Amino acid sequence: MDTPDVIAAEYLRRNASVDIGNAISRGWQLVMDHMGILVGGSLLAWVVTLALGCVPIVGWILSMVLVGGLYLFFIRRIRGENVEIGDVFSGFSLAFAPLALAGLLTWLLTTIGLILCILPGIYLLVGYVFVPALVIDKKLDFWPAMEVSRQVVQKHWWTIFGLLLVLALIVIAGFIACLVGVIIAAPVATAALMYAYEDLFGPNVALPAAEPATPAAQP
């Protein structure tokens, strides 16, 4: 199997970019088009995630498994596949061990970074944002997924940081709107983040074939 450096270099070779406004716009449209399934699945996942958050460390690890399933749920819908609400738990059946180990290690490294100097922790929190998706979608083991995510995001770090900041503000605004808004805001935020993932890691977009050159007119 290729090393994380080789895999990351392959994705970086695409010279892909992430547009914050475009990602949010596409996320909004996806949720509006499939509101019932995406809102229902998101609510189920986030309620369980909040419950898991009450258990230190173990809760974070299991939350990573659940987030992996939620991300795949959105990725599949973005790619036009049919999904069911129960698919948000697919991380437990498809990639429990690597997602759990990724959850443990990302928690450990980001916590150390935040304790030591804060900035390294923030750098890693942003850099590791696509780890669950890479584990469950690309079938990468926990460490390759962490390194590939970090290396690819590093090229777009400020853009991804800006996206996460805007998405956090959207979710906060949803909470302020009497909690009703967050029912829409949270799925939109997840969808926007997964569109950014697709921009960086999704299937290659085939370039249009070049038209044959028109023969020069004979004098």
Short mmCIF file of C-alpha atoms in Angstrom, two decimals:
data_model
loop_
_atom_site.label_atom_id
_atom_site.label_comp_id
_atom_site.label_asym_id
_atom_site.label_seq_id
_atom_site.Cartn_x
_atom_site.Cartn_y
_atom_site.Cartn_z
CA MET A 1 0.00 0.00 0.00
CA ASP A 2 1.18 3.52 -0.76
CA THR A 3 2.53 5.60 2.10
CA PRO A 4 0.52 8.57 3.45
CA ASP A 5 2.98 10.93 1.75
CA VAL A 6 2.37 9.30 -1.64
CA ILE A 7 -1.41 9.31 -1.17
CA ALA A 8 -1.46 12.93 -0.05
CA ALA A 9 0.78 13.95 -2.96
CA GLU A 10 -1.67 12.32 -5.37
CA TYR A 11 -4.55 14.41 -4.02
CA LEU A 12 -2.44 17.57 -3.92
CA ARG A 13 -1.50 17.00 -7.55
CA ARG A 14 -5.10 17.75 -8.49
CA ASN A 15 -4.62 21.42 -7.52
CA ALA A 16 -8.18 21.40 -6.18
CA SER A 17 -9.60 24.35 -4.27
CA VAL A 18 -12.37 24.95 -1.77
CA ASP A 19 -14.79 27.86 -2.08
CA ILE A 20 -16.46 28.59 1.26
CA GLY A 21 -19.55 30.26 -0.18
CA ASN A 22 -19.99 27.60 -2.82
CA ALA A 23 -19.67 24.76 -0.28
CA ILE A 24 -22.31 26.34 1.96
CA SER A 25 -24.61 27.05 -1.00
CA ARG A 26 -24.40 23.43 -2.19
CA GLY A 27 -24.88 22.18 1.37
CA TRP A 28 -28.01 24.29 1.76
CA GLN A 29 -29.43 23.05 -1.53
CA LEU A 30 -28.74 19.41 -0.68
CA VAL A 31 -30.56 19.71 2.64
CA MET A 32 -33.48 21.55 1.04
CA ASP A 33 -33.78 18.84 -1.62
CA HIS A 34 -33.59 15.93 0.85
CA MET A 35 -34.72 17.55 4.08
CA GLY A 36 -36.55 14.63 5.67
CA ILE A 37 -33.77 12.04 5.45
CA LEU A 38 -30.84 14.40 6.10
CA VAL A 39 -32.45 16.27 8.99
CA GLY A 40 -33.70 13.02 10.53
CA GLY A 41 -30.34 11.30 10.24
CA SER A 42 -28.47 14.33 11.57
CA LEU A 43 -30.76 14.71 14.58
CA LEU A 44 -30.35 11.06 15.46
CA ALA A 45 -26.56 11.24 15.15
CA TRP A 46 -26.13 14.47 17.08
CA VAL A 47 -28.42 13.40 19.94
CA VAL A 48 -26.33 10.25 20.38
CA THR A 49 -23.11 12.27 20.03
CA LEU A 50 -24.20 14.69 22.76
CA ALA A 51 -25.02 11.76 25.02
CA LEU A 52 -21.61 10.21 24.35
CA GLY A 53 -19.98 13.54 25.16
CA CYS A 54 -20.95 13.02 28.79
CA VAL A 55 -18.43 10.19 29.01
CA PRO A 56 -14.83 11.53 29.05
CA ILE A 57 -12.40 10.15 26.44
CA VAL A 58 -14.50 7.07 25.66
CA GLY A 59 -17.30 9.36 24.55
CA TRP A 60 -14.93 11.21 22.18
CA ILE A 61 -13.67 7.92 20.72
CA LEU A 62 -17.18 6.56 20.09
CA SER A 63 -18.28 9.95 18.77
CA MET A 64 -15.60 9.67 16.09
CA VAL A 65 -17.12 6.34 15.01
CA LEU A 66 -20.55 7.95 14.84
CA VAL A 67 -19.27 11.02 12.99
CA GLY A 68 -17.64 8.72 10.44
CA GLY A 69 -21.01 7.11 9.76
CA LEU A 70 -22.71 10.52 9.54
CA TYR A 71 -20.10 11.77 7.07
CA LEU A 72 -20.54 8.70 4.86
CA PHE A 73 -24.31 9.22 5.07
CA PHE A 74 -23.88 12.70 3.55
CA ILE A 75 -21.17 11.68 1.09
CA ARG A 76 -23.37 8.98 -0.36
CA ARG A 77 -26.30 11.38 -0.71
CA ILE A 78 -24.02 13.95 -2.38
CA ARG A 79 -23.00 11.26 -4.88
CA GLY A 80 -26.64 10.51 -5.65
CA GLU A 81 -26.89 7.24 -3.71
CA ASN A 82 -29.97 6.30 -1.69
CA VAL A 83 -29.52 6.35 2.08
CA GLU A 84 -31.57 5.40 5.13
CA ILE A 85 -31.56 7.08 8.53
CA GLY A 86 -29.97 4.01 10.13
CA ASP A 87 -26.94 4.47 7.87
CA VAL A 88 -25.61 7.12 10.26
CA PHE A 89 -24.48 4.20 12.45
CA SER A 90 -22.53 2.54 9.61
CA GLY A 91 -19.21 3.51 11.21
CA PHE A 92 -19.77 0.84 13.87
CA SER A 93 -20.03 -1.92 11.27
CA LEU A 94 -17.76 -0.68 8.49
CA ALA A 95 -14.75 0.84 10.25
CA PHE A 96 -15.13 0.67 14.02
CA ALA A 97 -11.49 -0.07 14.92
CA PRO A 98 -9.75 2.52 12.68
CA LEU A 99 -12.32 5.20 13.52
CA ALA A 100 -12.01 4.49 17.25
CA LEU A 101 -8.21 4.58 17.07
CA ALA A 102 -8.34 7.78 15.03
CA GLY A 103 -10.63 9.26 17.66
CA LEU A 104 -8.23 8.30 20.46
CA LEU A 105 -5.11 9.56 18.72
CA THR A 106 -6.59 12.82 17.41
CA TRP A 107 -7.95 13.54 20.89
CA LEU A 108 -4.55 12.85 22.43
CA LEU A 109 -2.52 14.92 19.95
CA THR A 110 -4.88 17.89 19.82
CA THR A 111 -5.18 17.94 23.61
CA ILE A 112 -1.39 17.96 23.98
CA GLY A 113 -1.19 20.72 21.36
CA LEU A 114 -3.81 22.83 23.14
CA ILE A 115 -2.12 22.36 26.53
CA LEU A 116 1.36 23.19 25.26
CA CYS A 117 0.69 26.26 23.18
CA ILE A 118 -2.95 26.31 21.95
CA LEU A 119 -1.92 27.10 18.36
CA PRO A 120 -0.57 23.58 17.60
CA GLY A 121 -3.84 22.17 18.91
CA ILE A 122 -5.90 24.45 16.66
CA TYR A 123 -3.68 23.53 13.70
CA LEU A 124 -4.31 19.83 14.32
CA LEU A 125 -8.04 20.25 14.94
CA VAL A 126 -8.36 21.80 11.49
CA GLY A 127 -5.85 19.44 9.87
CA TYR A 128 -7.64 16.33 11.09
CA VAL A 129 -11.14 17.46 10.11
CA PHE A 130 -11.43 14.97 7.23
CA VAL A 131 -10.02 11.95 9.08
CA PRO A 132 -13.38 10.22 9.70
CA ALA A 133 -14.38 10.62 6.05
CA LEU A 134 -11.05 9.29 4.78
CA VAL A 135 -11.24 6.26 7.06
CA ILE A 136 -14.78 5.23 6.14
CA ASP A 137 -14.91 6.44 2.53
CA LYS A 138 -11.38 5.69 1.31
CA LYS A 139 -10.85 2.70 3.65
CA LEU A 140 -7.60 4.18 5.02
CA ASP A 141 -6.26 3.04 8.36
CA PHE A 142 -6.27 5.57 11.19
CA TRP A 143 -2.68 6.87 10.86
CA PRO A 144 -2.61 7.18 7.05
CA ALA A 145 -5.98 8.97 7.23
CA MET A 146 -4.64 11.39 9.82
CA GLU A 147 -1.51 12.15 7.81
CA VAL A 148 -3.31 12.44 4.47
CA SER A 149 -5.91 14.78 5.96
CA ARG A 150 -3.27 16.92 7.64
CA GLN A 151 -1.02 17.19 4.59
CA VAL A 152 -3.81 18.00 2.13
CA VAL A 153 -5.55 20.43 4.49
CA GLN A 154 -2.22 22.13 5.18
CA LYS A 155 -2.27 23.53 1.64
CA HIS A 156 -5.78 24.91 2.24
CA TRP A 157 -5.48 25.44 5.99
CA TRP A 158 -6.78 29.01 6.19
CA THR A 159 -9.66 28.25 3.83
CA ILE A 160 -10.74 25.18 5.82
CA PHE A 161 -10.30 27.13 9.07
CA GLY A 162 -12.50 29.88 7.63
CA LEU A 163 -15.09 27.33 6.52
CA LEU A 164 -15.21 25.71 9.95
CA LEU A 165 -15.52 29.13 11.59
CA VAL A 166 -18.42 30.12 9.34
CA LEU A 167 -20.13 26.76 9.86
CA ALA A 168 -19.76 27.13 13.64
CA LEU A 169 -21.39 30.57 13.43
CA ILE A 170 -24.24 29.12 11.37
CA VAL A 171 -24.87 26.41 13.98
CA ILE A 172 -24.67 28.96 16.82
CA ALA A 173 -27.18 31.14 14.98
CA GLY A 174 -29.40 28.08 14.72
CA PHE A 175 -29.27 27.61 18.50
CA ILE A 176 -30.12 31.26 19.04
CA ALA A 177 -33.18 30.82 16.83
CA CYS A 178 -34.99 28.95 19.61
CA LEU A 179 -33.26 25.66 18.73
CA VAL A 180 -35.51 25.29 15.70
CA GLY A 181 -32.90 26.79 13.41
CA VAL A 182 -30.24 24.30 14.44
CA ILE A 183 -32.36 21.47 13.05
CA ILE A 184 -31.55 22.91 9.63
CA ALA A 185 -28.22 24.58 10.44
CA ALA A 186 -26.44 21.43 11.64
CA PRO A 187 -27.23 19.33 8.53
CA VAL A 188 -26.31 22.26 6.28
CA ALA A 189 -22.97 22.59 8.09
CA THR A 190 -22.27 18.87 7.70
CA ALA A 191 -23.26 18.92 4.04
CA ALA A 192 -21.06 21.95 3.35
CA LEU A 193 -18.09 20.28 5.02
CA MET A 194 -18.61 17.11 3.00
CA TYR A 195 -18.80 19.13 -0.21
CA ALA A 196 -15.40 20.56 0.73
CA TYR A 197 -14.22 16.97 1.27
CA GLU A 198 -15.52 16.01 -2.16
CA ASP A 199 -13.68 18.98 -3.70
CA LEU A 200 -10.39 17.80 -2.20
CA PHE A 201 -10.75 14.01 -2.05
CA GLY A 202 -13.72 13.04 -4.20
CA PRO A 203 -13.59 11.19 -7.51
CA ASN A 204 -11.61 12.91 -10.22
CA VAL A 205 -13.72 15.04 -12.52
CA ALA A 206 -13.08 14.00 -16.10
CA LEU A 207 -11.84 16.84 -18.24
CA PRO A 208 -13.67 17.44 -21.51
CA ALA A 209 -11.92 15.96 -24.50
CA ALA A 210 -10.06 18.49 -26.56
CA GLU A 211 -11.68 19.30 -29.86
CA PRO A 212 -9.58 18.33 -32.87
CA ALA A 213 -7.73 21.21 -34.38
CA THR A 214 -9.29 22.65 -37.48
CA PRO A 215 -7.00 22.11 -40.44
CA ALA A 216 -5.51 25.28 -41.78
CA ALA A 217 -7.16 26.46 -44.95
CA GLN A 218 -5.15 25.76 -48.09
CA PRO A 219 -4.11 28.83 -50.03
#
